[in-house]
Coordinates of C-alpha atoms and ligand atoms in Angstrom, one line a residue:
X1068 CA 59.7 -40.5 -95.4
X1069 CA 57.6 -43.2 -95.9
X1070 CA 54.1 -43.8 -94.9
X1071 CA 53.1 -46.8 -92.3
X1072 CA 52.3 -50.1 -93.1
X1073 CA 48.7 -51.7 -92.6
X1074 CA 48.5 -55.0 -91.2
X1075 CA 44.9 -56.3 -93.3
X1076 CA 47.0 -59.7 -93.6
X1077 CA 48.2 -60.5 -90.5
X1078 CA 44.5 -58.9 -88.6
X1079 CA 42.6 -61.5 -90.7
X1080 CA 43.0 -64.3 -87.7
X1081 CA 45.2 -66.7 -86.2
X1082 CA 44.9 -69.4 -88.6
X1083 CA 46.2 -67.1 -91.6
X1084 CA 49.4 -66.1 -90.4
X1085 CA 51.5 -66.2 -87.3
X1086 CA 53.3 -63.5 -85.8
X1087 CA 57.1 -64.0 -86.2
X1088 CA 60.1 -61.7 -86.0
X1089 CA 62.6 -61.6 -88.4
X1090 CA 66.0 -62.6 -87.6
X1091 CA 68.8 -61.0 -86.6
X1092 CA 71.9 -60.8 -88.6
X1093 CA 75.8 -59.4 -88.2
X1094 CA 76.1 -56.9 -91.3
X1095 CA 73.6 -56.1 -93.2
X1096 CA 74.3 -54.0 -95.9
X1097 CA 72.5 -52.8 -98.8
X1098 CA 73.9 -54.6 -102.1
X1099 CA 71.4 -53.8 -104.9
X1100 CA 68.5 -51.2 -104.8
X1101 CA 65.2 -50.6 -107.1
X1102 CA 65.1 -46.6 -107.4
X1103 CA 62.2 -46.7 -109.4
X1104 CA 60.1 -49.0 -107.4
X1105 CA 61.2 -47.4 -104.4
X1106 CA 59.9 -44.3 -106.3
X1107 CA 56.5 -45.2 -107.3
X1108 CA 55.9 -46.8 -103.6
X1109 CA 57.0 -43.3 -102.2
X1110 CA 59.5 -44.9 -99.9
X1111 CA 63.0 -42.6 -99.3
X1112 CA 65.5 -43.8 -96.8
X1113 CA 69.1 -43.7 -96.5
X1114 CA 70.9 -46.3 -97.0
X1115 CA 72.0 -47.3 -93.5
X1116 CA 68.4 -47.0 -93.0
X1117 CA 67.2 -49.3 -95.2
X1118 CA 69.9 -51.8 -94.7
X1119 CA 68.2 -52.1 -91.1
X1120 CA 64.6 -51.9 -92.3
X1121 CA 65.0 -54.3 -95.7
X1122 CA 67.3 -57.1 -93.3
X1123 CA 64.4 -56.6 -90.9
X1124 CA 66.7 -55.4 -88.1
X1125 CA 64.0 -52.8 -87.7
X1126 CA 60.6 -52.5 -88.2
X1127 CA 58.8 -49.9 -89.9
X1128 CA 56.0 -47.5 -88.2
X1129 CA 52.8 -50.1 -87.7
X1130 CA 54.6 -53.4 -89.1
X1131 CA 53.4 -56.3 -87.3
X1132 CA 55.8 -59.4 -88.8
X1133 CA 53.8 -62.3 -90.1
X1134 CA 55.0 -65.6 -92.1
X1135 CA 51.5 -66.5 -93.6
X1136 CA 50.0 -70.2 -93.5
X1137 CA 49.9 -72.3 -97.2
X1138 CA 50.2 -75.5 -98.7
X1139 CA 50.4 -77.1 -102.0
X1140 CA 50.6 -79.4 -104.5
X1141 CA 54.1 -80.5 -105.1
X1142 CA 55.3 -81.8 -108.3
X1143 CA 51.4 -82.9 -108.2
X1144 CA 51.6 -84.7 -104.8
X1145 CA 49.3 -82.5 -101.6
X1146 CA 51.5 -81.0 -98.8
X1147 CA 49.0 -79.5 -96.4
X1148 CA 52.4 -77.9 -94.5
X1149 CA 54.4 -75.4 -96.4
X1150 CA 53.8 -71.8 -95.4
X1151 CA 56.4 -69.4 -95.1
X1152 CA 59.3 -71.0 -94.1
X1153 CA 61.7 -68.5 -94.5
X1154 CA 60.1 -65.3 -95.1
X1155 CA 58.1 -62.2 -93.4
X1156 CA 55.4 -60.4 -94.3
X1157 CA 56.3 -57.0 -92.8
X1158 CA 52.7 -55.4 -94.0
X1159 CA 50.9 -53.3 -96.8
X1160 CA 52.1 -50.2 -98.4
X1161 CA 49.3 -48.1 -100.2
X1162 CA 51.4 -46.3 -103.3
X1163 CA 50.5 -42.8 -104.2
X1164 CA 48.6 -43.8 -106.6
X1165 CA 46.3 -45.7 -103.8
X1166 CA 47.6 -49.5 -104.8
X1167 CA 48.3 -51.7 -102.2
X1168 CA 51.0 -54.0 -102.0
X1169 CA 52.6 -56.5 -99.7
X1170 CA 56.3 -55.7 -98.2
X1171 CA 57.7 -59.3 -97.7
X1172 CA 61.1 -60.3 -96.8
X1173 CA 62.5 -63.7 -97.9
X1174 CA 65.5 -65.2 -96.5
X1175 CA 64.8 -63.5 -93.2
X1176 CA 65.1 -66.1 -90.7
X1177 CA 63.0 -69.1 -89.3
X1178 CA 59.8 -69.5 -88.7
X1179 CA 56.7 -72.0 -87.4
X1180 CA 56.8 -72.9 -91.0
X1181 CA 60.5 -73.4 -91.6
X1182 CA 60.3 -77.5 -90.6
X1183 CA 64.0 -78.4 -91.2
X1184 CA 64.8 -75.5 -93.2
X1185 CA 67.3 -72.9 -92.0
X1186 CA 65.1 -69.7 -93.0
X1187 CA 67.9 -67.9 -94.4
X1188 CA 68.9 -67.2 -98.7
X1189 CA 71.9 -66.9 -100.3
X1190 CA 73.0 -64.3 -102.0
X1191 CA 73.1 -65.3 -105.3
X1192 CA 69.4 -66.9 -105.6
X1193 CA 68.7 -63.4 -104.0
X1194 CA 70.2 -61.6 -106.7
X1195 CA 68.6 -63.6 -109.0
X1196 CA 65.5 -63.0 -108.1
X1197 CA 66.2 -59.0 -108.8
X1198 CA 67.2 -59.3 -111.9
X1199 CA 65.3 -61.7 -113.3
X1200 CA 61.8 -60.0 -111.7
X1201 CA 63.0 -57.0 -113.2
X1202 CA 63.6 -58.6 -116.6
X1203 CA 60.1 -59.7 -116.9
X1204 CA 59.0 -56.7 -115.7
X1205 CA 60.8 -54.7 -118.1
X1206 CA 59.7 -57.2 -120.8
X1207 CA 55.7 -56.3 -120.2
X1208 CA 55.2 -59.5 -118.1
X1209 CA 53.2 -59.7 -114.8
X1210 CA 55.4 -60.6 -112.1
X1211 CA 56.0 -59.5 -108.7
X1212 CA 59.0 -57.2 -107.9
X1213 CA 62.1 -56.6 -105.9
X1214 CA 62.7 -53.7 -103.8
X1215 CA 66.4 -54.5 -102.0
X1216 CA 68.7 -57.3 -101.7
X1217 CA 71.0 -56.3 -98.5
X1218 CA 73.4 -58.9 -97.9
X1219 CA 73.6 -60.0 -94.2
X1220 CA 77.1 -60.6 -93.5
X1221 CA 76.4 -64.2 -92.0
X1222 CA 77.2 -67.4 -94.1
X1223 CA 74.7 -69.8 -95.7
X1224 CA 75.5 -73.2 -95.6
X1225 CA 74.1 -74.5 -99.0
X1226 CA 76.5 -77.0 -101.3
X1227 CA 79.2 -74.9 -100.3
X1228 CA 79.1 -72.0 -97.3
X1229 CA 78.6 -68.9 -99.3
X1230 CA 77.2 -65.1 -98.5
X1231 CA 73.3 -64.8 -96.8
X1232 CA 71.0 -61.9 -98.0
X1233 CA 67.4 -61.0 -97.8
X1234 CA 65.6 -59.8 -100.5
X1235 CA 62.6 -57.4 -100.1
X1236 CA 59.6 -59.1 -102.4
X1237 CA 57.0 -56.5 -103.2
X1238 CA 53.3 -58.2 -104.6
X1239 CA 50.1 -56.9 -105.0
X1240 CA 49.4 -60.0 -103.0
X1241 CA 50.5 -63.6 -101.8
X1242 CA 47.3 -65.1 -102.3
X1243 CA 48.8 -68.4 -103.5
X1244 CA 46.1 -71.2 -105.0
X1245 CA 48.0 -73.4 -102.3
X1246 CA 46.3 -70.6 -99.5
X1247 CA 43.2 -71.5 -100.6
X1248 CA 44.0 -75.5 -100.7
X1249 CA 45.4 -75.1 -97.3
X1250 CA 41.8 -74.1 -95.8
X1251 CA 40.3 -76.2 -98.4
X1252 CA 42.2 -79.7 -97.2
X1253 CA 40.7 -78.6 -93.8
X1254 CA 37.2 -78.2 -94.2
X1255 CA 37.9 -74.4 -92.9
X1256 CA 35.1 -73.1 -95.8
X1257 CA 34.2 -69.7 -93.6
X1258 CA 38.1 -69.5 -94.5
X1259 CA 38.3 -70.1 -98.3
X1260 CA 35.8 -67.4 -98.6
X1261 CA 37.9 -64.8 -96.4
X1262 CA 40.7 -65.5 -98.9
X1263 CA 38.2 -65.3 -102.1
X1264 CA 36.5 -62.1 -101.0
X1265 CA 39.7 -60.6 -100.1
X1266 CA 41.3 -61.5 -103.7
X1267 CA 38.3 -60.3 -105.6
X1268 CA 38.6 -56.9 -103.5
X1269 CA 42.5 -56.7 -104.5
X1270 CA 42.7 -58.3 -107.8
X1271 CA 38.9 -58.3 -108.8
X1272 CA 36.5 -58.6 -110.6
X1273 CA 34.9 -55.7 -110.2
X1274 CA 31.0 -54.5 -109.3
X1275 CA 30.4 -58.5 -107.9
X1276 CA 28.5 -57.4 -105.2
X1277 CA 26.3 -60.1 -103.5
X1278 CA 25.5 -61.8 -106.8
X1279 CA 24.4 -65.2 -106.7
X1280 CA 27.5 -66.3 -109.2
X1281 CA 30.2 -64.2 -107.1
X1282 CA 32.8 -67.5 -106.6
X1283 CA 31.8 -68.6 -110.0
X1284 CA 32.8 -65.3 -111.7
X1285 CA 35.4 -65.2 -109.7
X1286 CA 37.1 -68.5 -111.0
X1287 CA 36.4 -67.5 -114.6
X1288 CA 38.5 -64.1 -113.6
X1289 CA 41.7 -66.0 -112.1
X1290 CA 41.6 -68.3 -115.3
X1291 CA 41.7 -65.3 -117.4
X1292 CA 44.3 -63.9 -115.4
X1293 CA 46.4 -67.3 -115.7
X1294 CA 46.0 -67.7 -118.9
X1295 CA 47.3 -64.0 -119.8
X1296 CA 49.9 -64.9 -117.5
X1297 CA 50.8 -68.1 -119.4
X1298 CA 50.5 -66.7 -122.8
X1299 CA 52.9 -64.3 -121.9
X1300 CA 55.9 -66.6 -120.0
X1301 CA 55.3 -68.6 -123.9
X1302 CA 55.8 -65.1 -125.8
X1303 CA 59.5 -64.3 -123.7
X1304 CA 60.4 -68.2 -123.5
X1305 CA 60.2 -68.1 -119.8
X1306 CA 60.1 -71.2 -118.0
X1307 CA 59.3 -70.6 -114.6
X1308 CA 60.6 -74.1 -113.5
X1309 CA 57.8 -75.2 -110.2
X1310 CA 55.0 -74.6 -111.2
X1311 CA 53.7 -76.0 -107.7
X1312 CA 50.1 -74.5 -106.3
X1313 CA 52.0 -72.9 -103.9
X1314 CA 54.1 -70.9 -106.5
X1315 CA 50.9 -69.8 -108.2
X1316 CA 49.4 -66.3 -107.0
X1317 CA 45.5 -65.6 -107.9
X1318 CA 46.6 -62.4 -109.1
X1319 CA 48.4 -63.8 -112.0
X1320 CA 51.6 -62.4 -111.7
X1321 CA 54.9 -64.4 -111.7
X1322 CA 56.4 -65.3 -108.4
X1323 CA 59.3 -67.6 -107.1
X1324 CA 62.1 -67.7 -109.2
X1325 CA 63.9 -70.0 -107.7
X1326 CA 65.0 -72.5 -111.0
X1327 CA 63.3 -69.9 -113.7
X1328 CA 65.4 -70.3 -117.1
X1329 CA 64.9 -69.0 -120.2
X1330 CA 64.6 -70.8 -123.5
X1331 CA 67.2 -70.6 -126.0
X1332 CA 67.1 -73.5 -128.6
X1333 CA 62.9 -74.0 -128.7
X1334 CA 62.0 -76.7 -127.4
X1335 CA 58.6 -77.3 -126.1
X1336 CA 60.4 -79.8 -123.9
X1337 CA 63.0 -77.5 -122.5
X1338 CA 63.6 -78.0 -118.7
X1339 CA 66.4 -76.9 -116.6
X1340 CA 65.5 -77.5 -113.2
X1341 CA 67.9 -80.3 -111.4
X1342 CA 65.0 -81.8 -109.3
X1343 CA 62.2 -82.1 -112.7
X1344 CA 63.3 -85.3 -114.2
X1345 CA 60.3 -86.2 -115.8
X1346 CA 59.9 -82.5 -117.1
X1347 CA 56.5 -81.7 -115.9
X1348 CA 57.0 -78.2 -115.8
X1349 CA 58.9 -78.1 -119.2
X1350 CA 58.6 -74.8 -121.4
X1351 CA 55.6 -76.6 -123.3
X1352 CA 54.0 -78.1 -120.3
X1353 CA 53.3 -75.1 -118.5
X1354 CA 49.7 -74.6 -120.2
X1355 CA 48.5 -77.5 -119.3
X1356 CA 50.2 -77.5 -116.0
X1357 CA 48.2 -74.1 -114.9
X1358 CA 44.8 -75.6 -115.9
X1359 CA 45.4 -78.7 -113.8
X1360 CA 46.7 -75.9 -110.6
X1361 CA 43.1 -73.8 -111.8
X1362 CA 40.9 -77.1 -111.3
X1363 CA 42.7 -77.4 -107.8
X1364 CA 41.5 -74.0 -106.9
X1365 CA 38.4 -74.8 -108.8
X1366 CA 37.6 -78.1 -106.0
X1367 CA 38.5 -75.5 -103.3
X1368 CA 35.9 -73.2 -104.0
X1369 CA 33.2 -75.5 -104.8
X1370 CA 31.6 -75.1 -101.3
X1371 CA 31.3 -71.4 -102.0
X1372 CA 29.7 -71.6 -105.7
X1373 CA 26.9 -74.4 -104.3
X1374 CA 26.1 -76.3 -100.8
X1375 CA 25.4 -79.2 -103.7
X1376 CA 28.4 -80.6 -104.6
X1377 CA 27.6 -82.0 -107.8
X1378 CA 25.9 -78.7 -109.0
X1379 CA 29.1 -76.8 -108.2
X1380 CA 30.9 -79.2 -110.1
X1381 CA 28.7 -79.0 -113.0
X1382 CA 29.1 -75.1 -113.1
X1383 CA 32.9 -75.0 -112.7
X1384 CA 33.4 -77.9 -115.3
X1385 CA 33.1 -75.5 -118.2
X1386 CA 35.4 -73.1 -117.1
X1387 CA 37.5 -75.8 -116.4
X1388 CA 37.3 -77.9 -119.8
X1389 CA 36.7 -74.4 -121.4
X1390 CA 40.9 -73.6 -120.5
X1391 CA 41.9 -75.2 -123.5
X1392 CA 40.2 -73.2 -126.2
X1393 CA 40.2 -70.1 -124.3
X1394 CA 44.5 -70.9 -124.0
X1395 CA 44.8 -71.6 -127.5
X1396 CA 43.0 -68.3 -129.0
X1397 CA 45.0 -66.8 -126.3
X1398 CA 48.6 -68.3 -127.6
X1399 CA 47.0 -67.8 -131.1
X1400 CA 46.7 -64.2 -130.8
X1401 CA 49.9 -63.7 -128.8
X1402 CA 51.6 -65.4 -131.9
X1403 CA 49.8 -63.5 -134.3
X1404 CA 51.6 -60.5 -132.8
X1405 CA 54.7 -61.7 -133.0
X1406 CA 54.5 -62.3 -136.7
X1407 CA 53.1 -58.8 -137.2
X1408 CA 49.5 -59.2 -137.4
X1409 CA 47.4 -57.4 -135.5
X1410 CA 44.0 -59.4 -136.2
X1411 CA 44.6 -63.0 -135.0
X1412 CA 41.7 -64.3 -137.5
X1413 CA 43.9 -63.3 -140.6
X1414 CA 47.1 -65.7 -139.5
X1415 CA 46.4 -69.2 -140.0
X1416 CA 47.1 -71.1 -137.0
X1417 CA 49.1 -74.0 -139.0
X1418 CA 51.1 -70.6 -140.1
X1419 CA 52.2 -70.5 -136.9
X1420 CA 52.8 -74.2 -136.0
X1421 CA 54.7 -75.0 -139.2
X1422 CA 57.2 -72.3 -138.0
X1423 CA 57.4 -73.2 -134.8
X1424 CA 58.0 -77.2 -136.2
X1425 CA 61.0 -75.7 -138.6
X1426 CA 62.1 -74.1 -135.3
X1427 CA 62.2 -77.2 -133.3
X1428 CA 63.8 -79.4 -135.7
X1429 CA 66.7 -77.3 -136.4
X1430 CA 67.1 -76.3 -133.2
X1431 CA 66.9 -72.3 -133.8
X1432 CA 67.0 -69.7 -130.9
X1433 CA 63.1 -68.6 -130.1
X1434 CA 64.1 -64.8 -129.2
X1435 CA 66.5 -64.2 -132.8
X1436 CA 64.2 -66.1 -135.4
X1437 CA 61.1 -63.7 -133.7
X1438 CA 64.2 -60.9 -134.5
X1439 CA 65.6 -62.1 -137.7
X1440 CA 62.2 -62.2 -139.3
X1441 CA 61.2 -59.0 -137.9
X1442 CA 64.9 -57.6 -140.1
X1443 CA 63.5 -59.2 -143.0
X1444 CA 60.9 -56.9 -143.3
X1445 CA 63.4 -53.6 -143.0
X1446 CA 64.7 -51.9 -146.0
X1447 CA 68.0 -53.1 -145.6
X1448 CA 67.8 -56.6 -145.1
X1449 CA 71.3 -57.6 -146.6
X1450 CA 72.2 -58.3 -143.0
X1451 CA 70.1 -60.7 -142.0
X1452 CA 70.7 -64.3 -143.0
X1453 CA 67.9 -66.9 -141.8
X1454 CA 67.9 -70.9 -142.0
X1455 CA 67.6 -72.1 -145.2
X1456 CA 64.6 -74.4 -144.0
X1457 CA 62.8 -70.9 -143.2
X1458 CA 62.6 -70.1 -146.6
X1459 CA 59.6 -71.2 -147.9
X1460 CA 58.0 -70.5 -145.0
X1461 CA 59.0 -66.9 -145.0
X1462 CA 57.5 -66.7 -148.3
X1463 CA 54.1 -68.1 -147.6
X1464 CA 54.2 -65.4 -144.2
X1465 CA 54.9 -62.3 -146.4
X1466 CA 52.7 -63.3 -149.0
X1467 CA 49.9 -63.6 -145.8
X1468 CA 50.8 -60.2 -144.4
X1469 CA 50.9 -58.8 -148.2
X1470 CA 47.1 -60.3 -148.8
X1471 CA 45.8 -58.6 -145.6
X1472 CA 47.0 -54.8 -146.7
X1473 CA 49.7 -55.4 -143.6
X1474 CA 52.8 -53.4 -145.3
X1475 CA 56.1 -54.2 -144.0
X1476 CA 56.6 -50.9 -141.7
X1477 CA 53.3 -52.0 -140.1
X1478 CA 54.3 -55.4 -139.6
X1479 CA 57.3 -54.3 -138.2
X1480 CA 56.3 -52.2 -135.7
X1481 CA 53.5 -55.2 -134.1
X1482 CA 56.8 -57.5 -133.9
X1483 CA 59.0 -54.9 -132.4
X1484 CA 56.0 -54.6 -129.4
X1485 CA 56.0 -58.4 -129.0
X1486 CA 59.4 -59.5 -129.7
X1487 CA 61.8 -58.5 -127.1
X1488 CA 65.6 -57.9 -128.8
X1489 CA 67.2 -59.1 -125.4
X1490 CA 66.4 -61.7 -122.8
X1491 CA 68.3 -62.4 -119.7
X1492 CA 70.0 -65.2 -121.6
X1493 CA 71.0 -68.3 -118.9
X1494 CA 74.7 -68.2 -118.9
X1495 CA 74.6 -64.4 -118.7
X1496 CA 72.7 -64.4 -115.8
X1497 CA 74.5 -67.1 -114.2
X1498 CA 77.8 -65.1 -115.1
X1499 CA 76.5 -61.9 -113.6
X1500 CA 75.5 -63.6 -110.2
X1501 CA 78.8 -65.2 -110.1
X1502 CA 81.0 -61.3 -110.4
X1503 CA 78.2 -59.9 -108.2
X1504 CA 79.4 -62.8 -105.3
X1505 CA 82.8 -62.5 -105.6
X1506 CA 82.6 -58.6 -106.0
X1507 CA 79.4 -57.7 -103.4
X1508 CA 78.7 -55.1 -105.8
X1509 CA 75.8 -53.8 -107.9
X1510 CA 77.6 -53.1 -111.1
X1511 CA 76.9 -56.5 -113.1
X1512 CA 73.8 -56.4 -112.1
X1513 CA 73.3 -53.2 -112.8
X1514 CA 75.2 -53.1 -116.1
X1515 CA 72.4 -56.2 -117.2
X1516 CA 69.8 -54.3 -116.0
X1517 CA 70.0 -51.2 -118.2
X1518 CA 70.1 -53.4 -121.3
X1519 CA 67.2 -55.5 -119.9
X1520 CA 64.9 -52.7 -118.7
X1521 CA 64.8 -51.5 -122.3
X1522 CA 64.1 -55.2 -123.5
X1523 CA 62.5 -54.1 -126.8
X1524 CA 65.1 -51.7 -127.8
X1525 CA 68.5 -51.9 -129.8
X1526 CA 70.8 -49.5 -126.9
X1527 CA 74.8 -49.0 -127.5
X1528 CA 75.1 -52.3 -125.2
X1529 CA 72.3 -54.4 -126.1
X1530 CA 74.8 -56.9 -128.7
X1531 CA 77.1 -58.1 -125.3
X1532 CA 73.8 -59.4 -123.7
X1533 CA 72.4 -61.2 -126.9
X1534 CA 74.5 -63.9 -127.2
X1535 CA 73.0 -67.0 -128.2
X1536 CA 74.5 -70.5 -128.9
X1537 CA 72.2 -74.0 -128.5
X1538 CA 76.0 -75.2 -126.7
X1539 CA 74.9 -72.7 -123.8
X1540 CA 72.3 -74.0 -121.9
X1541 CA 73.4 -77.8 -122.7
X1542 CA 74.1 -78.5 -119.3
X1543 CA 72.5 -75.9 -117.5
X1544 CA 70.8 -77.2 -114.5
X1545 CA 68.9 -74.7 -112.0
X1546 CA 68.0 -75.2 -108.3
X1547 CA 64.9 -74.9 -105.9
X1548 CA 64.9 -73.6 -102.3
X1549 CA 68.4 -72.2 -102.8
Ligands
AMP2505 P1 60.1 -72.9 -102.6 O1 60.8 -74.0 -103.3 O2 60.9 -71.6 -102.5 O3 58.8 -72.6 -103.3 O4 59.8 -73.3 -101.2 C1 58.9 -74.4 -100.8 C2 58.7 -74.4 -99.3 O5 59.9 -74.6 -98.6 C3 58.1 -73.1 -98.8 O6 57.3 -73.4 -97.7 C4 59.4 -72.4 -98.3 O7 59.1 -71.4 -97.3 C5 60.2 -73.5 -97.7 N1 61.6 -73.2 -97.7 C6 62.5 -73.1 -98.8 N2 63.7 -72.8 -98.4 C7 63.7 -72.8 -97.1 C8 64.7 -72.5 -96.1 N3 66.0 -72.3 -96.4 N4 64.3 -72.5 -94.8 C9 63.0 -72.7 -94.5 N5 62.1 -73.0 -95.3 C10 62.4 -73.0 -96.6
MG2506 MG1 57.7 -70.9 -103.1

């Protein structure tokens, strides 16, 4: 059974969203399934039923199909028309634990948004976003998740015909910083402030009430939010690849993975998507990237902090130019934990950088050093052989954690919270996606997926998903809109 879906989205007006069925297709069937989330959102169907329902051949009790207006800054230039091109917001779900979320469908057929696009997904950027959602998710990382991918039994013309499939995107909301600029660019303020009040209800912050600094406070929450949400893509070496204001959610959690790759090799300039030549949103950019998407939300809600213009900009300029300090004690403290300490004041922040320079220059994997050091510290340590360029520097950290009354257990245990022991390294992925075509069935993925939900733990399978070689991702090239 599963409870009705609410329709707060689609009820807020015509200029939010516009009613649009999903399309039909020949075959859906369902290909992989997410038990647990299924679980917690109390929804139980078989799975003939939710082939129909999660292909959107068949609506659920109350579901009134929406694909919801947006635009956004591409690669830094303003597109006032994006929206929902190829996707469906079926409704809300309250889970049983009262938490809304959104049931969207991507890859579900054309819409007033689609302009030339077809409004359909293939099936292997659908089964990437699966797995890779439920990496991150796995890996403590906010992101939204992935209920069903049911392949649809039409083709997809992309570079070569291949499989369709819808995937069912599940979000605690798809307030994008590109809504907001879509309103914005339009002078619709009444608008901007139906969005803000409605994300501060959902995603906070709390007790706001009618106070005079509600859109202020409100800003300084969404940067916090960010920045957690950065900090933590740096910790995994995610690089999420567009970075656009329309791929940014107010909620801070991670969505679109459309050319996501993770880092092996670090390199702050690491950047795999085919369409980023001049590596904007590289693994070291992204930072600075999310402040620059922040002060784009932070212009649209100037008419909401202050009818003068150049007081509002005065009292968001703070927040704004605050980012940097606010990231850095952020990153600071994230790293802190990943050497072991757990009070960021008593690791020197040049600790930190002169590891990460040894790291860079000799090319060594991000996820194994984090690993290898964290051996160091065990008993038996005979195993572990680091770079020789890591030596002194390994000495000066010990001799750190020794001065601070850290002992090695201790120091072990913060590492073994922040360093994951598994990643969804590129090739694997790719490898997985490619069996899951040809076979249209869950086991790869699946297989993946019990080493990677346990991200942080050594299971009997763990070693066939840690490969790591530099050689790997030399040529690896991912792909938008897919
Ligand atoms: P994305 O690169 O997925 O963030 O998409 C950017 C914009 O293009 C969004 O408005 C999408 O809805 C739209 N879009 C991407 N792929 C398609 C497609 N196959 N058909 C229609 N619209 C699409
Ligand atoms: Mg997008």
């Amino acid at each position: 059974m599963t409870a009705a879906l609410q329709t707060n989205y689609a009820q807020l007006g015509p200029e939010f969203s516009s009613p649009t069925q999903p399309g039909r297709c020949s075959r859906p069937s369902v290909l992989l399934w997410n038990e647990a989330l299924a679980d917690t959102l109390g929804i139980d169907f078989d799975p003939q039923q939710q082939a129909l329902v999660f292909s959107g051949q068949k609506l659920l009790p109350g579901s009134q199909p929406v694909a919801m207006a947006y635009s956004g800054h591409q690669f830094g230039q303003f597109n006032p028309h994006l929206g929902d091109g190829r996707a469906h917001l079926l409704g809300e779900l309250t889970s049983s634990q009262g938490e809304q979320f959104d049931v969207h469908l991507k890859g579900s057929g054309r819409t007033p948004y689609s302009r030339n696009g077809d409004g359909l997904c293939a099936l292997k950027p659908a089964v990437r976003e699966f797995l890779m959602s439920e990496a991150m998710h796995a890996l403590g990382v906010p992101t939204t998740r992935t209920l069903a991918v049911v392949s649809t039994g039409d083709t997809v013309m992309r570079q070569t015909p291949g499989p369709g499939a819808v995937v069912t995107r599940i979000a605690n909301s798809h307030l994008r910083i590109g809504t907001f600029e879509h309103f914005a660019a339009r002078g619709q303020h009444q608008a901007v402030q139906t969005l803000a009040d409605l994300a501060i209800a959902l995603h906070g912050p709390e007790n706001l009430g009618d106070k005079p600094t509600k859109y202020l406070d409100f800003l300084s929450h969404v940067i916090d939010l960010q920045i957690n949400l950065v900090v933590e893509w740096m910790r995994v070496g995610f690089i999420h690849g567009v970075m656009n204001t329309d791929n940014i959610l107010v909620s801070g959690h991670t969505i679109d993975y459309g050319p996501c790759a993770m880092m092996g090799a670090y390199d702050p300039g690491a950047v795999f998507s085919s369409i980023d030549h001049q590596g904007r949103y590289a693994y070291g950019n992204q930072p600075a990237i999310m402040q620059w998407n922040l002060a784009r939300l932070a212009e649209c809600l100037l008419p909401l902090i202050n009818d003068d213009t150049d007081q509002a900009v005065a009292d968001v300029m703070p927040l704004i130019e605050g980012y940097r300090d606010q990231y850095q004690a952020a990153f600071h403290r994230m790293m802190a934990g990943k050497l072991g300490f757990t009070d960021a004041t008593t690791v020197e922040p040049q600790v930190v950088n002169a590891l990460l320079d040894v790291m860079q220059d000799r090319q060594l994997d991000y996820t194994h050093t984090f690993v290898q050091l964290g051996q160091l510290l065990s008993a038996d340590q005979s195993q572990t052989q680091i770079h020789d360029q890591l030596t002194d520097w390994v000495n000066t950290w010990q001799a750190q954690l020794a001065q601070h009354g850290i002992s090695p257990e201790s120091a072990q245990q913060t590492m073994g919270r922040h360093n994951p022991v598994v990643i969804p390294r590129n090739q694997l992925v790719e490898q997985t996606l490619e069996e899951t075509e040809q076979s249209r069935q869950a086991d790869a993925v699946m297989a993946m997926l019990k080493v990677l939900r346990k991200p942080y733990e050594v299971q009997a399978e763990t070693a066939l998903y840690q490969a790591f070689d530099a050689d790997d991702d030399l040529n690896y090239q991912t792909f938008c809109g897919t």
